[in-house]
Short mmCIF file of C-alpha atoms (C1' of nucleotides) in Angstrom, two decimals:
data_model
loop_
_atom_site.label_atom_id
_atom_site.label_comp_id
_atom_site.label_asym_id
_atom_site.label_seq_id
_atom_site.Cartn_x
_atom_site.Cartn_y
_atom_site.Cartn_z
CA MET A 144 59.63 21.18 309.67
CA LYS A 145 61.92 22.41 307.05
CA LYS A 146 62.37 19.24 304.76
CA ALA A 147 62.54 21.78 301.93
CA SER A 148 65.77 22.55 300.02
CA GLU A 149 69.31 22.62 301.59
CA ARG A 150 69.92 26.13 300.14
CA LYS A 151 70.70 28.75 302.82
CA ARG A 152 67.87 31.12 302.13
CA ASN A 153 67.43 33.60 305.03
CA THR A 154 64.70 35.29 303.01
CA TYR A 155 62.18 32.81 301.31
CA HIS A 156 60.51 35.45 299.46
CA VAL A 157 63.04 37.87 297.91
CA GLY A 158 60.27 40.01 296.47
CA ASN A 159 62.58 40.98 293.80
CA LEU A 160 63.57 37.81 292.43
CA ARG A 161 63.20 39.29 288.80
CA VAL A 162 66.15 41.67 289.23
CA LEU A 163 68.30 39.39 290.89
CA LEU A 164 67.69 36.85 287.94
CA LEU A 165 68.59 39.40 285.58
CA SER A 166 71.70 40.63 287.00
CA ALA A 167 72.89 36.92 287.86
CA ALA A 168 72.14 36.42 284.00
CA ARG A 169 74.09 39.17 283.15
CA GLU A 170 76.95 38.24 285.17
CA MET A 171 77.11 34.73 283.65
CA LEU A 172 76.32 35.85 280.03
CA GLU A 173 79.74 36.80 279.02
CA GLU A 174 81.29 33.59 280.69
CA VAL A 175 79.00 31.17 279.25
CA GLY A 176 78.19 32.70 276.08
CA PRO A 177 74.66 33.99 274.38
CA THR A 178 73.29 30.44 273.52
CA LYS A 179 74.28 28.53 276.61
CA LEU A 180 72.78 30.78 279.00
CA SER A 181 70.22 28.42 280.71
CA VAL A 182 67.52 29.32 283.08
CA ARG A 183 68.61 26.68 285.41
CA ALA A 184 72.06 27.80 285.86
CA VAL A 185 70.91 31.18 286.28
CA SER A 186 68.30 30.20 288.95
CA ASP A 187 71.00 28.02 290.61
CA LYS A 188 73.19 30.96 290.94
CA VAL A 189 70.58 33.06 292.66
CA GLY A 190 69.92 30.11 294.75
CA VAL A 191 66.45 29.36 293.73
CA SER A 192 64.59 26.52 292.09
CA CYS A 193 64.45 26.87 288.33
CA THR A 194 60.73 26.85 288.12
CA ALA A 195 60.77 30.20 290.27
CA ALA A 196 62.15 31.84 287.33
CA TYR A 197 59.00 31.03 285.25
CA HIS A 198 57.02 33.07 287.77
CA HIS A 199 58.79 36.20 286.56
CA PHE A 200 59.41 35.23 282.89
CA ALA A 201 57.14 33.67 280.61
CA ASN A 202 60.00 31.57 279.19
CA ARG A 203 63.66 31.70 278.65
CA THR A 204 63.12 33.97 275.67
CA GLU A 205 61.74 36.75 277.67
CA LEU A 206 64.27 36.80 280.13
CA VAL A 207 67.02 36.70 277.66
CA GLY A 208 65.00 39.47 275.97
CA CYS A 209 65.27 41.76 279.05
CA LEU A 210 69.12 41.51 278.96
CA ALA A 211 68.99 42.29 275.41
CA ALA A 212 66.85 45.27 276.04
CA LYS A 213 69.07 46.46 278.84
CA GLY A 214 72.01 46.15 276.37
CA PHE A 215 70.35 48.35 273.88
CA ASP A 216 69.62 51.00 276.63
CA GLU A 217 73.26 50.91 277.68
CA LEU A 218 74.23 51.22 273.97
CA ALA A 219 72.00 53.99 273.46
CA THR A 220 73.46 55.76 276.70
CA VAL A 221 77.13 55.21 275.82
CA LEU A 222 76.51 56.57 272.19
CA ALA A 223 74.98 59.65 273.80
CA GLU A 224 77.69 59.97 276.35
CA GLN A 225 80.36 59.90 273.73
CA ASP A 226 78.68 62.22 271.30
CA ARG A 227 78.27 64.96 273.88
CA GLY A 228 80.71 67.60 273.06
CA THR A 229 82.03 66.07 269.90
CA PRO A 230 82.49 68.55 266.95
CA LYS A 231 79.95 68.11 264.14
CA GLU A 232 82.54 66.63 261.51
CA GLU A 233 83.84 63.98 263.99
CA LYS A 234 80.37 62.93 265.15
CA ILE A 235 80.17 59.78 262.64
CA ARG A 236 83.61 58.53 263.45
CA THR A 237 83.08 58.99 267.34
CA ALA A 238 79.80 57.28 267.33
CA SER A 239 81.10 54.17 265.24
CA LEU A 240 84.11 54.00 267.44
CA ALA A 241 81.81 54.03 270.69
CA TYR A 242 79.39 51.52 268.89
CA PHE A 243 82.45 49.11 268.12
CA SER A 244 83.95 49.44 271.48
CA PHE A 245 80.74 48.63 273.22
CA ALA A 246 80.37 45.45 271.18
CA ARG A 247 84.00 44.64 271.79
CA LYS A 248 83.60 44.82 275.46
CA ASN A 249 80.38 42.97 275.73
CA PRO A 250 80.56 40.44 273.02
CA ALA A 251 78.09 37.62 274.39
CA LEU A 252 75.66 40.64 275.17
CA TYR A 253 75.93 41.83 271.75
CA GLN A 254 75.71 38.54 270.22
CA LEU A 255 72.50 38.26 272.10
CA MET A 256 70.94 41.60 271.11
CA PHE A 257 71.50 40.96 267.33
CA GLY A 258 71.25 37.09 267.31
CA PRO A 259 68.68 34.87 265.92
CA GLU A 260 66.77 34.47 269.44
CA PHE A 261 64.34 36.99 268.69
CA SER A 262 64.19 37.09 264.89
CA ASP A 263 60.87 35.21 264.78
CA SER A 264 59.05 36.24 267.79
CA GLU A 265 57.63 39.64 268.00
CA MET A 266 56.90 39.77 271.74
CA ILE A 267 59.00 41.27 274.18
CA SER A 268 57.85 44.99 273.73
CA GLU A 269 60.71 46.14 275.95
CA LEU A 270 62.96 45.07 273.64
CA GLN A 271 61.51 46.50 270.67
CA SER A 272 61.28 49.77 272.17
CA SER A 273 64.90 49.62 273.60
CA ARG A 274 65.94 48.82 269.97
CA ARG A 275 63.87 51.63 268.55
CA GLU A 276 65.48 54.30 271.01
CA ALA A 277 69.00 53.14 270.29
CA PHE A 278 68.34 53.37 266.76
CA GLY A 279 66.76 56.85 267.40
CA GLU A 280 70.04 58.23 269.10
CA LEU A 281 71.67 57.00 265.96
CA LYS A 282 69.48 59.05 263.71
CA ARG A 283 69.90 61.94 265.99
CA ILE A 284 73.69 62.10 265.78
CA VAL A 285 73.45 61.77 261.93
CA ALA A 286 70.94 64.33 261.75
CA GLU A 287 73.20 66.61 263.48
CA TYR A 288 76.02 65.54 261.46
CA LEU A 289 74.31 66.27 258.25
CA ASP A 290 72.57 69.24 259.72
CA LYS A 291 69.40 67.98 258.28
CA ASP A 292 66.05 67.28 260.20
CA ALA A 293 66.03 63.61 261.65
CA GLN A 294 62.85 62.70 259.82
CA THR A 295 64.44 63.14 256.34
CA ALA A 296 64.86 60.27 254.04
CA GLU A 297 68.53 61.20 253.69
CA VAL A 298 69.26 60.98 257.38
CA ARG A 299 67.38 57.78 257.66
CA GLY A 300 69.47 56.41 254.71
CA ALA A 301 72.59 57.74 256.08
CA ALA A 302 71.74 56.38 259.56
CA LEU A 303 70.93 53.08 258.18
CA ALA A 304 74.15 52.91 256.13
CA GLY A 305 76.16 53.86 259.20
CA TRP A 306 74.49 51.31 261.42
CA SER A 307 74.92 48.69 258.92
CA HIS A 308 78.47 49.33 258.53
CA THR A 309 79.48 49.45 262.13
CA HIS A 310 77.42 46.57 263.12
CA GLY A 311 78.96 44.40 260.17
CA LEU A 312 82.30 45.16 261.25
CA ALA A 313 81.41 44.46 264.97
CA SER A 314 79.70 41.27 264.04
CA LEU A 315 82.40 40.07 261.76
CA VAL A 316 84.98 40.75 264.37
CA ILE A 317 83.06 39.13 267.23
CA HIS A 318 82.43 36.01 265.49
CA ASN A 319 85.85 35.61 264.41
CA VAL A 320 85.22 35.57 260.83
CA VAL A 321 87.46 38.77 260.47
CA ARG A 322 90.59 38.93 262.90
CA PRO A 323 92.09 42.46 263.13
CA PRO A 324 95.73 42.54 263.52
CA ALA A 325 96.98 42.29 267.10
CA GLU A 326 99.09 45.42 267.03
CA ILE A 327 96.12 47.56 265.90
CA THR A 328 93.74 49.17 268.16
CA ASP A 329 90.05 49.00 267.86
CA GLU A 330 90.30 52.91 266.98
CA ARG A 331 92.53 52.17 264.25
CA PHE A 332 90.64 49.36 263.01
CA VAL A 333 87.34 51.11 262.78
CA ASP A 334 89.22 54.01 260.87
CA MET A 335 90.61 51.67 258.46
CA SER A 336 87.10 50.62 257.50
CA LEU A 337 85.73 54.01 257.33
CA GLU A 338 88.80 54.98 255.24
CA GLY A 339 88.02 51.89 252.94
CA PHE A 340 84.50 53.15 252.32
CA ARG A 341 85.93 56.68 251.63
CA SER A 342 88.06 55.24 248.85
CA ILE A 343 85.24 53.30 247.44
CA PHE A 344 83.43 56.36 246.80
CA ALA A 345 86.35 58.38 245.60
CA GLY A 346 86.36 57.01 242.14
CA MET B 210 66.71 -12.88 262.23
CA LYS B 211 66.17 -9.35 261.68
CA LYS B 212 65.10 -8.24 265.26
CA ALA B 213 66.62 -4.81 264.41
CA SER B 214 64.74 -1.58 263.79
CA GLU B 215 61.68 -1.37 262.10
CA ARG B 216 62.86 1.35 259.40
CA LYS B 217 62.72 0.25 255.96
CA ARG B 218 66.31 0.01 255.03
CA ASN B 219 66.89 -1.76 251.78
CA THR B 220 70.50 -0.84 251.96
CA TYR B 221 71.72 -1.23 255.40
CA HIS B 222 75.05 0.44 254.91
CA VAL B 223 74.68 3.28 252.43
CA GLY B 224 78.20 4.09 252.00
CA ASN B 225 77.64 7.75 251.71
CA LEU B 226 75.74 8.75 254.82
CA ARG B 227 77.50 11.84 255.23
CA VAL B 228 76.35 13.39 252.04
CA LEU B 229 72.87 12.25 252.75
CA LEU B 230 72.90 13.66 256.29
CA LEU B 231 74.28 17.05 254.86
CA SER B 232 71.40 17.42 252.32
CA ALA B 233 68.91 16.45 254.80
CA ALA B 234 70.26 18.97 257.22
CA ARG B 235 70.30 21.59 254.25
CA GLU B 236 66.64 20.73 253.74
CA MET B 237 65.64 21.34 257.16
CA LEU B 238 67.85 24.10 258.08
CA GLU B 239 65.38 26.80 256.68
CA GLU B 240 62.25 25.51 258.02
CA VAL B 241 63.43 24.92 261.51
CA GLY B 242 65.95 27.69 262.02
CA PRO B 243 69.90 27.77 262.61
CA THR B 244 69.71 27.06 266.41
CA LYS B 245 67.07 24.44 266.32
CA LEU B 246 68.62 21.98 263.80
CA SER B 247 69.40 18.82 265.75
CA VAL B 248 71.27 15.73 264.99
CA ARG B 249 68.44 13.65 265.92
CA ALA B 250 65.84 15.19 263.67
CA VAL B 251 68.39 14.92 260.72
CA SER B 252 69.09 11.37 261.39
CA ASP B 253 65.55 10.38 261.54
CA LYS B 254 65.04 12.45 258.15
CA VAL B 255 67.63 10.03 256.60
CA GLY B 256 65.94 6.95 258.47
CA VAL B 257 69.14 6.29 260.48
CA SER B 258 69.76 6.20 264.20
CA CYS B 259 71.11 9.49 265.58
CA THR B 260 74.38 7.83 266.89
CA ALA B 261 75.09 6.99 263.33
CA ALA B 262 75.78 10.45 262.40
CA TYR B 263 78.51 10.65 265.00
CA HIS B 264 80.46 8.13 262.68
CA HIS B 265 80.72 10.71 260.25
CA PHE B 266 80.79 13.88 262.32
CA ALA B 267 82.73 14.54 265.50
CA ASN B 268 79.80 16.41 266.81
CA ARG B 269 76.83 18.68 265.88
CA THR B 270 79.12 21.69 265.54
CA GLU B 271 81.08 19.87 262.78
CA LEU B 272 77.92 18.69 261.06
CA VAL B 273 76.41 22.42 261.07
CA GLY B 274 79.88 23.70 260.42
CA CYS B 275 80.23 21.75 256.95
CA LEU B 276 76.76 23.16 256.06
CA ALA B 277 78.06 26.71 256.82
CA ALA B 278 81.11 25.95 254.66
CA LYS B 279 79.01 24.77 251.75
CA GLY B 280 77.12 28.24 252.26
CA PHE B 281 80.30 30.02 251.72
CA ASP B 282 81.10 28.26 248.91
CA GLU B 283 77.79 28.90 247.29
CA LEU B 284 78.09 32.60 248.17
CA ALA B 285 81.52 32.81 246.59
CA THR B 286 80.06 31.10 243.50
CA VAL B 287 77.04 33.56 243.37
CA LEU B 288 79.25 36.58 243.65
CA ALA B 289 81.35 35.35 241.00
CA GLU B 290 78.57 34.71 238.61
CA GLN B 291 76.95 37.92 239.22
CA ASP B 292 80.26 39.74 238.77
CA ARG B 293 81.02 38.30 235.23
CA GLY B 294 80.32 40.87 232.63
CA THR B 295 79.51 43.65 235.04
CA PRO B 296 81.16 47.03 234.11
CA LYS B 297 83.84 48.32 236.55
CA GLU B 298 81.92 51.13 237.96
CA GLU B 299 78.95 48.89 238.92
CA LYS B 300 81.09 46.13 240.52
CA ILE B 301 80.33 47.18 243.95
CA ARG B 302 76.85 47.78 243.74
CA THR B 303 76.29 44.41 241.71
CA ALA B 304 78.24 42.47 244.34
CA SER B 305 76.41 44.12 247.27
CA LEU B 306 73.13 43.24 245.73
CA ALA B 307 74.07 39.57 244.86
CA TYR B 308 75.25 39.31 248.51
CA PHE B 309 72.30 40.69 250.13
CA SER B 310 70.04 38.52 247.99
CA PHE B 311 71.89 35.42 248.81
CA ALA B 312 71.27 36.38 252.42
CA ARG B 313 67.60 37.00 252.17
CA LYS B 314 67.02 33.81 250.04
CA ASN B 315 68.88 31.80 252.65
CA PRO B 316 68.27 33.53 255.95
CA ALA B 317 68.78 30.42 258.23
CA LEU B 318 71.81 29.49 256.37
CA TYR B 319 73.19 32.95 256.57
CA GLN B 320 72.58 33.08 260.24
CA LEU B 321 74.46 29.78 260.58
CA MET B 322 77.38 31.06 258.71
CA PHE B 323 77.74 34.18 260.81
CA GLY B 324 76.21 32.91 263.90
CA PRO B 325 77.84 32.38 267.37
CA GLU B 326 78.21 28.69 266.72
CA PHE B 327 81.73 28.90 265.68
CA SER B 328 83.25 31.93 267.26
CA ASP B 329 85.20 30.05 269.83
CA SER B 330 86.05 26.82 268.28
CA GLU B 331 88.74 27.20 265.84
CA MET B 332 88.18 23.63 264.11
CA ILE B 333 86.50 22.58 260.97
CA SER B 334 89.24 24.02 258.71
CA GLU B 335 86.65 23.23 255.76
CA LEU B 336 84.82 26.24 257.22
CA GLN B 337 87.81 28.41 257.62
CA SER B 338 89.04 27.91 253.97
CA SER B 339 85.60 28.33 252.41
CA ARG B 340 85.30 31.71 254.40
CA ARG B 341 88.58 32.58 253.48
CA GLU B 342 87.99 32.12 249.54
CA ALA B 343 84.50 33.98 249.76
CA PHE B 344 86.36 36.95 251.22
CA GLY B 345 89.05 36.28 248.63
CA GLU B 346 86.30 36.66 245.89
CA LEU B 347 85.08 39.93 247.45
CA LYS B 348 88.55 41.31 247.44
CA ARG B 349 89.19 40.32 243.69
CA ILE B 350 85.99 42.38 242.78
CA VAL B 351 86.93 45.38 244.76
CA ALA B 352 90.64 45.16 243.44
CA GLU B 353 89.08 45.22 239.98
CA TYR B 354 86.76 48.08 240.89
CA LEU B 355 89.54 50.09 242.39
CA ASP B 356 92.14 49.07 239.54
CA LYS B 357 94.57 48.26 242.13
CA ASP B 358 96.54 44.95 243.26
CA ALA B 359 94.34 42.95 245.53
CA GLN B 360 97.14 42.62 248.00
CA THR B 361 96.98 46.60 248.70
CA ALA B 362 96.08 47.79 252.07
CA GLU B 363 93.74 50.04 250.21
CA VAL B 364 91.83 47.22 248.63
CA ARG B 365 91.81 45.26 251.84
CA GLY B 366 90.37 48.16 253.77
CA ALA B 367 87.95 48.92 250.89
CA ALA B 368 86.74 45.10 250.93
CA LEU B 369 86.58 45.21 254.71
CA ALA B 370 84.41 48.13 254.48
CA GLY B 371 82.17 46.75 251.61
CA TRP B 372 81.76 43.49 253.30
CA SER B 373 80.95 45.06 256.90
CA HIS B 374 78.30 47.15 255.18
CA THR B 375 76.55 44.56 253.30
CA HIS B 376 76.82 41.99 255.90
CA GLY B 377 75.47 44.42 258.59
CA LEU B 378 72.57 45.31 256.30
CA ALA B 379 71.65 41.80 255.59
CA SER B 380 72.15 40.81 259.13
CA LEU B 381 69.90 43.55 260.40
CA VAL B 382 67.31 42.77 258.20
CA ILE B 383 67.45 38.95 258.49
CA HIS B 384 67.17 39.45 262.26
CA ASN B 385 64.11 41.78 261.99
CA VAL B 386 66.02 44.64 263.70
CA VAL B 387 65.36 46.76 260.46
CA ARG B 388 62.46 46.00 258.43
CA PRO B 389 62.67 47.31 254.85
CA PRO B 390 59.39 48.84 253.80
CA ALA B 391 57.11 46.16 252.03
CA GLU B 392 56.60 48.21 248.70
CA ILE B 393 60.39 48.44 248.26
CA THR B 394 62.53 45.89 246.37
CA ASP B 395 65.76 44.36 247.87
CA GLU B 396 67.46 46.19 245.19
CA ARG B 397 66.19 49.54 246.04
CA PHE B 398 66.78 48.92 249.76
CA VAL B 399 70.65 48.26 249.12
CA ASP B 400 70.70 51.03 246.98
CA MET B 401 68.99 53.34 249.53
CA SER B 402 71.93 52.31 252.10
CA LEU B 403 74.81 52.70 249.64
CA GLU B 404 73.34 56.38 248.83
CA GLY B 405 73.08 56.85 252.57
CA PHE B 406 76.96 56.08 252.86
CA ARG B 407 77.61 58.51 249.97
CA SER B 408 75.90 61.39 251.55
CA ILE B 409 77.95 60.61 254.70
CA PHE B 410 81.20 61.11 252.78
CA ALA B 411 79.89 64.02 250.75
CA GLY B 412 80.24 66.93 253.29
"C1'" DG C 238 85.28 -19.00 248.43
"C1'" DA C 239 85.95 -18.56 253.74
"C1'" DA C 240 87.84 -16.15 257.80
"C1'" DA C 241 89.45 -11.94 259.76
"C1'" DG C 242 89.28 -7.22 260.52
"C1'" DA C 243 87.64 -2.71 259.44
"C1'" DA C 244 83.68 0.21 258.63
"C1'" DT C 245 79.09 1.07 259.75
"C1'" DC C 246 75.07 1.08 262.21
"C1'" DT C 247 72.04 0.19 266.47
"C1'" DT C 248 70.41 -0.23 271.05
"C1'" DT C 249 70.92 1.50 275.54
"C1'" DA C 250 71.96 4.96 278.59
"C1'" DC C 251 73.24 9.74 280.81
"C1'" DA C 252 73.23 14.33 281.96
"C1'" DG C 253 71.38 18.90 280.79
"C1'" DT C 254 67.84 21.51 278.56
"C1'" DG C 255 62.96 24.45 278.40
"C1'" DA C 256 58.44 23.87 280.13
"C1'" DT C 257 54.34 22.35 282.92
"C1'" DA C 258 51.41 20.76 286.62
"C1'" DA C 259 50.53 20.32 291.31
"C1'" DG C 260 51.39 20.95 296.15
"C1'" DT C 261 53.48 24.03 299.89
"C1'" DT C 262 55.36 28.12 302.11
"C1'" DT C 263 55.04 32.68 303.24
"C1'" DG C 264 53.57 37.70 303.60
"C1'" DG C 265 49.80 40.58 303.70
"C1'" DT C 266 45.04 42.08 304.13
"C1'" DG C 267 40.32 41.77 306.04
"C1'" DC D 99 43.59 35.20 313.53
"C1'" DA D 100 41.92 33.47 309.34
"C1'" DC D 101 42.36 33.52 304.75
"C1'" DC D 102 43.90 34.44 300.19
"C1'" DA D 103 47.07 35.54 296.75
"C1'" DA D 104 51.87 35.42 295.45
"C1'" DA D 105 56.26 33.32 295.59
"C1'" DC D 106 58.50 29.19 295.53
"C1'" DT D 107 59.41 23.88 295.42
"C1'" DT D 108 59.24 19.38 294.06
"C1'" DA D 109 58.05 15.99 290.52
"C1'" DT D 110 57.69 15.04 285.73
"C1'" DC D 111 57.92 15.39 280.44
"C1'" DA D 112 59.93 15.55 276.04
"C1'" DC D 113 63.77 16.73 273.89
"C1'" DT D 114 68.77 17.75 273.32
"C1'" DG D 115 74.09 16.18 272.49
"C1'" DT D 116 77.01 12.45 273.32
"C1'" DA D 117 79.40 8.33 274.90
"C1'" DA D 118 79.72 3.19 275.42
"C1'" DA D 119 79.23 -1.22 273.92
"C1'" DG D 120 77.19 -4.52 271.01
"C1'" DA D 121 75.49 -6.04 266.34
"C1'" DT D 122 75.69 -6.21 261.37
"C1'" DT D 123 77.70 -5.81 256.72
"C1'" DC D 124 81.59 -4.62 253.67
"C1'" DT D 125 86.34 -5.60 252.22
"C1'" DT D 126 90.66 -7.67 252.06
"C1'" DT D 127 93.54 -11.42 252.51
"C1'" DC D 128 94.71 -16.24 252.36
#
DNA sequence: GAAAGAATCTTTACAGTGATAAGTTTGGTG
DNA sequence: CACCAAACTTATCACTGTAAAGATTCTTTC
């Protein structure tokens, strides 16, 4: 009596549709772009009706917000990994590089994380805490670099500055506003910009 | 024999629909947000059928691209104005402040200018040249600050760094990733970040 | 000044989007 | 086994970008 859909669905209730949707979404994200990721397409890919998704996520924003949250977690991890064993003086450079490299490897995800999608709505506490933790990692690194306590105003300012700079650089490149010369590696490019800042403060 | 629409249209052919659409779009932009600006809503506001817009713009992207281009023009103008008469040593700070202030005053426009909308498509030469000119203005300012020729690698690097930093700061704030303390002015906030950078390079 | 052609605008239509409401199937629990 | 709650489906709506084809007006040419 299965007049229902023609989809092959061995398991009717998957049980963990949520994670299936999320990983399908993550897979499609880089192909499709941050704005064009649709609930329907994701559901289709999993082999489920699109309204099924609305039983696990309040709306598209929440789905995509979880993706962004995972992005921040991943970013924090990468930063921590790359920082491990780095000598003090190199910490800022290494972190900047890891950050920039992460952004270049996952442009759509990065655009999502810092895009206009969540600027108004304060919901998705998961996203907010993941963000906070990623920034925390940054502050930790800067604190060690400066040999100061992480709660210091100086550390906070320096972390803000470093984050702004690297995020700005990544954002400009990802959005094709600035195009780094083809013959130059990401590493060189980040160094160029850091050097640029140094020369601003030299005078 | 006017069985046509019920809209009041004294002048059937306006002649300059293009500019009308653009200014209507600009007006709505800040209310509606960069992603939710629709061709239909804009056309409605002008009092014209939505397909009429497609006689003046190839698609939504082009419409919104012209808006962004104008944004870059405006930004370049603001930078130039604020720079005029500023003593050499203050030029970077003044430019950063003017830039940041522009972004805060026109958040939606700013998001549009640096959003994912135009990252793939290379069209809209107007946008591209406006962008280039805005960056040119930045380079000019940095060149004067450093007392070097604008074509120098050093100037280019410093301009890139300065742009990245201020753009990053503006982007983080506009997207609510970082929330500047309420009691602090924009001016103080930018200074804080610049100070932060100085302390990074002090050691 | 009239007729032809170009520009401009409208109606209609389609496919894809986020989202809701109401019904159906399933797994688990008494 | 019966029932209930969770998971999923089928409509359906309002809205979006965009194309096609027809209508209206402006402009140019004779």
